[in-house]
XYZ file of C-alpha atoms in Angstrom:
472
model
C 34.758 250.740 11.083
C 34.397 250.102 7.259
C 31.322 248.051 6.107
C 31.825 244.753 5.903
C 32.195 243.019 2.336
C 29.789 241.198 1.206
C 30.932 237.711 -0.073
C 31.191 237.060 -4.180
C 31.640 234.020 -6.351
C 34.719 234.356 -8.632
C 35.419 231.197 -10.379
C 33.918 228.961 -8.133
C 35.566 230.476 -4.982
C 33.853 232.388 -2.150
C 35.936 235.715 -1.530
C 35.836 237.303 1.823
C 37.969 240.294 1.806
C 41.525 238.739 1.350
C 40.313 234.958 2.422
C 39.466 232.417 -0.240
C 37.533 229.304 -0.133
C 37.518 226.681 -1.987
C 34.378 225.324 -3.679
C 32.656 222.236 -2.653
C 33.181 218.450 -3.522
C 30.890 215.718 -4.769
C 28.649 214.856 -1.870
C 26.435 210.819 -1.424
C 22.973 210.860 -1.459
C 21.167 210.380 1.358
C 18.674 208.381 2.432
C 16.191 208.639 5.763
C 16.518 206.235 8.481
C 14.071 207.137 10.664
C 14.146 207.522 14.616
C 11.038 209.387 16.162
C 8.211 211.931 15.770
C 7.756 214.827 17.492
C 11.220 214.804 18.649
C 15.023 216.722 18.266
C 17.976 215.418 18.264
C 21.725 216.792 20.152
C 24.043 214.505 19.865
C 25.204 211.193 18.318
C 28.174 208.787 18.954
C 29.349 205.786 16.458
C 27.509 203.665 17.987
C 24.528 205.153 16.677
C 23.053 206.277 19.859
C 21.356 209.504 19.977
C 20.819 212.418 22.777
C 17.644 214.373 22.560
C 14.089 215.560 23.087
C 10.933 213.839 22.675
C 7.280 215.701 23.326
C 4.728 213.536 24.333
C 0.882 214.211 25.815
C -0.345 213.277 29.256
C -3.877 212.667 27.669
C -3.038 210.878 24.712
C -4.606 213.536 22.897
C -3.118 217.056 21.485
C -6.033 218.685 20.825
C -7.208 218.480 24.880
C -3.422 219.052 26.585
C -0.391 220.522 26.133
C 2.621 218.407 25.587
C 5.718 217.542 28.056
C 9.336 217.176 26.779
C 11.481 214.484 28.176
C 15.151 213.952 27.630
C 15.701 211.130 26.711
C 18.897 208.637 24.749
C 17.651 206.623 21.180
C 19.565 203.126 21.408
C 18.810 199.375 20.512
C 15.698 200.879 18.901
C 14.666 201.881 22.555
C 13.626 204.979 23.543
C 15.379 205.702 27.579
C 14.331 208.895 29.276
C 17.020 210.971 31.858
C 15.721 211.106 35.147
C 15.573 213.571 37.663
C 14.859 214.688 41.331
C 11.178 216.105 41.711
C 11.249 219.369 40.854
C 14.068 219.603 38.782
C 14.517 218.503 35.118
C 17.015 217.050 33.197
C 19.817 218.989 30.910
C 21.837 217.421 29.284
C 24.971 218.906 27.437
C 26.873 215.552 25.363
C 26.680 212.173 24.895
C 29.946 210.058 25.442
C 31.570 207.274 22.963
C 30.277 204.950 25.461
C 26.596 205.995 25.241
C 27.172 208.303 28.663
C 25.645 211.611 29.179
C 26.577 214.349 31.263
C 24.545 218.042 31.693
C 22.697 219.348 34.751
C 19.925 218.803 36.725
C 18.167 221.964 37.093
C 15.222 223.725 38.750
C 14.528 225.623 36.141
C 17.915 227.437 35.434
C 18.159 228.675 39.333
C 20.400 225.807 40.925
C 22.570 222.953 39.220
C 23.695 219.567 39.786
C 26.881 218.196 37.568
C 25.220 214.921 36.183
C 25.730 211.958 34.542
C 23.510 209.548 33.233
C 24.958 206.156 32.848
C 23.220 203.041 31.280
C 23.174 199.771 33.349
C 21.694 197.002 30.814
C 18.003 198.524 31.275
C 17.553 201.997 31.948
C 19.955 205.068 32.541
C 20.809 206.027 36.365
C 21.741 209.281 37.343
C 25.082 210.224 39.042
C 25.258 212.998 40.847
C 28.899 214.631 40.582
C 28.946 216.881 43.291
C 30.654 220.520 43.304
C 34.529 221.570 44.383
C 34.737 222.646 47.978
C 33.967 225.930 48.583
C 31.160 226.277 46.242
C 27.719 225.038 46.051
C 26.587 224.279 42.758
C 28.228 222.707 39.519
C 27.535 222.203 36.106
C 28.879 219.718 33.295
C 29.124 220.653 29.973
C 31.302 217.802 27.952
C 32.780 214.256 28.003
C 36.175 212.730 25.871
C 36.152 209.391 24.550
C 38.381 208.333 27.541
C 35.556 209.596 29.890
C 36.718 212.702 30.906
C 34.158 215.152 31.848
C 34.490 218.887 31.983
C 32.326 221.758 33.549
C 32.384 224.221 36.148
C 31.150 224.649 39.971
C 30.615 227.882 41.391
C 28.738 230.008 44.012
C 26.219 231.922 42.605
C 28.040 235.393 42.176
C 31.158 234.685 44.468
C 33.595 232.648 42.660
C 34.072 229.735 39.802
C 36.218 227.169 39.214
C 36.724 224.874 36.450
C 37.046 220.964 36.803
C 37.507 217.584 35.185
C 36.075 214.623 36.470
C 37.263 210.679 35.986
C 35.892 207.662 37.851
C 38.950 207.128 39.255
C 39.522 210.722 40.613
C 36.331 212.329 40.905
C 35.698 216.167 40.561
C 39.628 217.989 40.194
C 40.161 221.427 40.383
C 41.674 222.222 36.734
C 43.757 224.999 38.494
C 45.414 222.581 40.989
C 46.786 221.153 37.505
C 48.065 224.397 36.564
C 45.384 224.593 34.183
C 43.148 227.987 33.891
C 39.721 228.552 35.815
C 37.936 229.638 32.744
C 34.521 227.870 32.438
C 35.102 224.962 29.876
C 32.185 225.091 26.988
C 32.753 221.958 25.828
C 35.689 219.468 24.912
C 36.956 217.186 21.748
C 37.230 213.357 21.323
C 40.287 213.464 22.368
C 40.686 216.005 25.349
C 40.701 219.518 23.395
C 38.724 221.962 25.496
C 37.343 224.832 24.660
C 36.466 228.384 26.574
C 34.336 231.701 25.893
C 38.106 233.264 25.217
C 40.698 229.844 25.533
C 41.368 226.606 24.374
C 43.615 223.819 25.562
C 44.629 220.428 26.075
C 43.088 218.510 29.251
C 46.782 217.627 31.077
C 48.380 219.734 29.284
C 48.424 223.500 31.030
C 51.480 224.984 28.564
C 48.852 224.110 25.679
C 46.314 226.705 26.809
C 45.963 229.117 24.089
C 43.724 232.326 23.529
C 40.960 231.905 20.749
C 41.751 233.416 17.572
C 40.902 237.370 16.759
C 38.077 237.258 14.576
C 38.275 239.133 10.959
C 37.382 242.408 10.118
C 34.108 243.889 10.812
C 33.451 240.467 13.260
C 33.082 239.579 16.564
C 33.969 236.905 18.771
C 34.487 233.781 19.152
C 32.478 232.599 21.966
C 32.728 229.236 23.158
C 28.885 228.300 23.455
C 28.989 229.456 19.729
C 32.049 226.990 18.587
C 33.249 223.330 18.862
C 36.740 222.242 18.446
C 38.306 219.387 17.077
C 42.164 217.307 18.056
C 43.712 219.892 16.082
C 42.374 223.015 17.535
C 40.022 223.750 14.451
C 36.927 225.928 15.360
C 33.456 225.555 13.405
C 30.928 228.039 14.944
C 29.041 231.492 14.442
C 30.828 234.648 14.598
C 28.584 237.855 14.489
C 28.798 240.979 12.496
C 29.643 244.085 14.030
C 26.388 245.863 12.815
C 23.356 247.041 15.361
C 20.994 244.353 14.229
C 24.249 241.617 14.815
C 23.811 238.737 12.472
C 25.712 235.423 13.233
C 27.435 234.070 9.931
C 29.394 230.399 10.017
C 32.838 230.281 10.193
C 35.955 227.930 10.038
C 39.551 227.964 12.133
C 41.485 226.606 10.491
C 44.323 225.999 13.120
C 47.170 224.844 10.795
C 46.678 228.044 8.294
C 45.999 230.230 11.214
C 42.982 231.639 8.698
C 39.220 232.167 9.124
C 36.946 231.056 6.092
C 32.817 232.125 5.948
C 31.186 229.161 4.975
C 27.842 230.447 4.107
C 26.933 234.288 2.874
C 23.382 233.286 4.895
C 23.205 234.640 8.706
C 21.208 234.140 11.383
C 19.873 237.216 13.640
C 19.629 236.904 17.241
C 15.999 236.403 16.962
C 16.699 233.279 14.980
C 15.280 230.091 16.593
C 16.527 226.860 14.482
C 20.424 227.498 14.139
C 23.026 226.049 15.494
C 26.244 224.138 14.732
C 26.717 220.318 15.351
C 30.358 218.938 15.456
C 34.136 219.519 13.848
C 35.378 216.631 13.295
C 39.028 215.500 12.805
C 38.869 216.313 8.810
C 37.757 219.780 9.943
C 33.626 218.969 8.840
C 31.031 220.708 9.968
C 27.349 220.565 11.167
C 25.496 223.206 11.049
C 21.808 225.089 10.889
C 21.514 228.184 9.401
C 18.136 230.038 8.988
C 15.992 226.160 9.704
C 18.057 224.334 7.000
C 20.410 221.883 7.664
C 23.839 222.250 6.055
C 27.400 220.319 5.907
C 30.775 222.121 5.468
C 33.089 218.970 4.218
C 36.913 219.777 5.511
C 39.063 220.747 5.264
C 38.072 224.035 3.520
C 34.641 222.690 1.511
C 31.925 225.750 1.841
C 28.564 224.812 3.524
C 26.420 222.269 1.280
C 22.365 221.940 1.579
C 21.480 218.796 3.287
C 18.540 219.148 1.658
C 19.881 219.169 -2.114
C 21.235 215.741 -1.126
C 18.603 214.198 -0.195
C 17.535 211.268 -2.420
C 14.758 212.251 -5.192
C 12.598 209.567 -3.759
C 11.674 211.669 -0.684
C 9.426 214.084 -2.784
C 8.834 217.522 -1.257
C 11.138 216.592 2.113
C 14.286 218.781 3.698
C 16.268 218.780 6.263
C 15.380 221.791 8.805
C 18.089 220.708 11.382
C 21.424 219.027 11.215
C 22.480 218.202 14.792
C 25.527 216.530 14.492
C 27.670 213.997 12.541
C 29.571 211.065 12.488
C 31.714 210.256 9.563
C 28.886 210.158 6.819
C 26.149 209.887 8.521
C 23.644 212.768 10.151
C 21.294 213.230 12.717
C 18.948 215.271 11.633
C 14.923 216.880 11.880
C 13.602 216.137 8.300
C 10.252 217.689 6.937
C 8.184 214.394 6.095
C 4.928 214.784 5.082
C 3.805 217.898 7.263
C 5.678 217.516 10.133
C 9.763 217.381 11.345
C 11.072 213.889 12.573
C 14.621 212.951 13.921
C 16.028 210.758 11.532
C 19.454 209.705 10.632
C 20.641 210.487 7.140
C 23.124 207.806 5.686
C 24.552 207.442 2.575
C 22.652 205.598 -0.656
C 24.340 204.156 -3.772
C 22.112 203.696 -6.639
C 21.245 199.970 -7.737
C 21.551 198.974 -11.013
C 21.083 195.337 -11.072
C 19.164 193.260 -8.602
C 17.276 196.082 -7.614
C 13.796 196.483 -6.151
C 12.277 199.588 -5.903
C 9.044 201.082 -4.836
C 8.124 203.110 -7.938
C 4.701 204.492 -6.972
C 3.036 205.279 -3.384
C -0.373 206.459 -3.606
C -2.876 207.691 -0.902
C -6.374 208.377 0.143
C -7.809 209.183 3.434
C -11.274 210.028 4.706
C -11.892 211.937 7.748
C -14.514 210.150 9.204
C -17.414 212.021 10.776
C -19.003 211.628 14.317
C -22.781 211.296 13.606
C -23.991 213.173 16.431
C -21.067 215.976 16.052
C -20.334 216.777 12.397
C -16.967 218.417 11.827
C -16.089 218.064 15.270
C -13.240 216.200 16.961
C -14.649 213.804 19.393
C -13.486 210.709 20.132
C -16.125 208.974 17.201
C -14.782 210.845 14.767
C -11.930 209.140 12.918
C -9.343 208.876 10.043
C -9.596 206.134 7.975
C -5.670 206.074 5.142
C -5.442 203.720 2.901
C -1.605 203.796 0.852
C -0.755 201.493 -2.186
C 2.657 200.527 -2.866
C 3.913 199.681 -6.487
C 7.784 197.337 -6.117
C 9.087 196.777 -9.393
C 12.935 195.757 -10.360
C 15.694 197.467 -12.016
C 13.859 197.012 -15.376
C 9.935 198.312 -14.446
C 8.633 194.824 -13.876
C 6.766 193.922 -10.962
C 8.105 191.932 -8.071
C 5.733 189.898 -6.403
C 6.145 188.323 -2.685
C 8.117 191.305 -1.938
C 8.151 192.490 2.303
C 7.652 196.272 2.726
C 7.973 197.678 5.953
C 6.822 201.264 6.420
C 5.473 203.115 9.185
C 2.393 205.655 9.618
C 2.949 208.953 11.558
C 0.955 212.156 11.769
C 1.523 216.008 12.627
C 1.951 214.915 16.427
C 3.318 211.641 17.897
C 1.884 208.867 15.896
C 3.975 206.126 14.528
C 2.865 203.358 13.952
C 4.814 200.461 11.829
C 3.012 198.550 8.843
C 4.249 195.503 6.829
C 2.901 193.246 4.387
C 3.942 191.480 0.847
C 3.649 192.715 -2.676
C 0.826 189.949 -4.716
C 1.471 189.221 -7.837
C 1.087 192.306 -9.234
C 4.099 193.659 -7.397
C 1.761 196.027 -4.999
C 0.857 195.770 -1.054
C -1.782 197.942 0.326
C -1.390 199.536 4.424
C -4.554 200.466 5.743
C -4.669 203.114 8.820
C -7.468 204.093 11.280
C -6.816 206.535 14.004
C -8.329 209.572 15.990
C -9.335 212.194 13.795
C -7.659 216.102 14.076
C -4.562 215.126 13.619
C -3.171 216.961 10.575
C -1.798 215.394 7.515
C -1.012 211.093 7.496
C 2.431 210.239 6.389
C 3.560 207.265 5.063
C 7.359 206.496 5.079
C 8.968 202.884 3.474
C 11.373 201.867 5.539
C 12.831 198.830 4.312
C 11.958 196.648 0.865
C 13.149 192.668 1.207
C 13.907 190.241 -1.841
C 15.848 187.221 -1.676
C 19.127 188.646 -3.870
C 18.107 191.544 -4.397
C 19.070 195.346 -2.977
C 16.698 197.808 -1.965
C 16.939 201.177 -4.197
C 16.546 204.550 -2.023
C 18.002 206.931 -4.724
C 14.657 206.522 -6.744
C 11.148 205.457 -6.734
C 8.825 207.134 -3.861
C 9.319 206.259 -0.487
C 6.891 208.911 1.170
C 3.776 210.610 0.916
C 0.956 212.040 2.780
C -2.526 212.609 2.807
C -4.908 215.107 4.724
C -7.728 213.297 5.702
C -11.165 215.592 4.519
C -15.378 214.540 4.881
C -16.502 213.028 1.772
C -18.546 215.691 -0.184
């Protein structure tokens, strides 16, 4: 087989043998809202509720034990971790429009349990969803936004069948609905599922359709690889025919019946931060390629930096994952300080009057010696931050009785929330004193509060960091 051609700019268009793209439109800036440290995010629904992983440590202390992950669901400004049965952990595969989730529960990838995870008021409580008869084990891999839940059970080996679950009707045999047995890989809002080879509409058997042959000098699709939207559009990774079988982003685009390479960048197998978020109904997509986040506007827009649209006032920041999306907003793992933290990324208009600002965030920090263990980290030693905030307005002058709330965090799992008001000089001081060993202190503003006026996050400087060191 021919080499494959490698993609050109002519006239603003990515070429691709015979396909053409079209370039990219004006993208918002965005601005950091921040969730946690030392976490990752998976999924996110419009009610702003987020599925993924948090690391924390048993001791309290990295530098004496290794950490734990626990899954866990981001709502109300709460942090709610999945259970499971002893000896088994918690997978989960999507988060529902009603703040649901549904995965496995797992001894360590050797049985399954089809799961879901519901909230009652306090805390999420596991349901177990059983397997079809005549197989012993199950696994749930996507929910609708009427509730619908798709997977597959099997016996290990022997056989497979593919279901769909409702609280009405429980776990249903997709082939007693004349539907195929192919393992579903995950499904759309609105009932669009998705196979390693088929796709089709939940109820609708006649709609089951093969996945589209990939281009020239490709392979694939596979269904772990792609998500599908209402329409049957496809936003995934197809790989390259080569020995060394790099995996390059691509668009279906159902209605055209054409494929369109959104990025010249790959990813080899080896890779370990890539991955594509969501298609959504304007054909959008999420993506990571090579540990940078990226966003592929629809219906044809070409994959965009996160990073580049990040707002100026997050110096030296960029966005090393983008999970998944809802309308304009992202949920993300941003580089802050020295360190990645889930965050949302929302969209930031520039003020021009009323404004307030912070214009200048300065730090120091001491690392704080124990006196009967120089250098070392022992519970004596400390860091001691100290950050100075500068608010001014629209116009450079200073805005006194001003509240800033920002938060401390550090290369591991502190964060730790700060507030004051500005004096009449326009600036407020946060002071920080923690263990010591704990790599570089960030400071992040959150939040700047005026009576009539708007807080500016396209300018200024709304984080920094500092690495604590012994005075000299």
């Amino acid at each position: 087989m021919p080499a494959r051609p490698a993609p050109t700019l002519s006239s603003g268009l990515l070429i691709l043998g015979s396909l053409v793209l079209s370039p990219l439109t004006h993208a918002q800036t965005l601005a950091i809202e921040f969730i946690d440290t030392a976490a990752s995010g998976q999924a996110m629904n419009g009610a702003g509720q987020v599925l993924g992983t948090r690391q924390v440590w048993p001791c309290g202390n990295p530098a004496n034990c290794a950490p734990v992950f626990e899954t866990s669901v981001w709502r109300a400004g709460q942090r709610l971790v999945l259970g499971a049965p002893v000896g088994r952990i918690a997978d989960p595969h999507a988060l529902g429009a009603d703040g649901s989730v549904v995965g496995t529960v797992t001894d360590f990838n050797v049985n399954f349990a089809a799961s879901r995870w519901v909230f009652d008021g306090t805390s999420y409580q596991r349901q177990d969803l059983g397997a079809l008869p005549g197989t012993t084990q199950s696994v749930a891999t996507g929910i609708d936004d009427s509730g619908r839940v798709v997977g597959w059970s099997i016996t290990p080996f022997i056989s497979q069948k593919a279901f769909v679950w409702t609280s009405t009707g429980g776990l249903v045999d997709l082939a007693t609905l004349g539907g195929p047995s192919d393992p579903p890989r995950g499904i759309s809002p609105g009932g669009r599922v998705i196979t390693n080879t088929l796709h089709y509409t939940l109820d609708q058997p006649a709609s089951t359709t093969a996945l589209p042959a990939p281009p020239p000098g490709f392979r694939g699709p596979n269904g772990w690889e792609f998500r599908i939207n209402d329409q049957g559009d496809l936003g995934g990774f197809l790989g390259d025919t080569t020995g060394s079988a790099p995996r390059y982003l691509f668009r279906w685009r159902a209605g055209l019946g054409q494929w369109q390479q959104l990025s010249p960048l790959s990813n080899s197998t080896s890779t370990s931060n890539w991955g594509v978020g969501r298609i959504d109904a304007a054909g959008g997509i999420s993506a990571t390629v090579r540990g940078a986040g990226l966003f592929a506007a629809g219906p044809d827009g070409l994959a965009d930096s996160l990073s580049a649209r990040l707002s100026v006032a997050y110096p030296d920041s960029s966005v090393l994952r983008a999970a998944d999306h809802v309308g304009d907003s992202f949920l993300a793992q941003v580089g802050i300080g020295r360190a990645a933290r889930l965050v949302r990324l929302v969209p930031a208009a520039a003020c021009t009057s009323g404004c307030a600002k912070v214009q200048t965030l300065t730090m120091v920090g001491r690392f704080i010696n124990d006196p009967n263990a120089p250098g070392s980290c022992t519970p004596k030693a400390k860091n001691k931050v100290s950050a100075t905030l500068s608010v001014v307005d629209e116009n450079g002058a200073a805005l006194p009785n001003v509240r800033v709330q920002a938060r401390y965090l550090d290369d591991y799992d502190l964060s730790t929330a700060v507030s004051g008001r500005t004096d009449a000089a326009g600036q407020v001081v946060f002071k920080h004193a923690g263990p010591a060993c704990r790599g570089a202190i960030t400071l992040l503003v959150e939040s700047v509060k005026a009576s009539g006026r708007r807080f500016d996050r396209t300018q200024g400087t709304l984080s920094g960091y500092v690495i604590p060191l012994p005075a000299q």
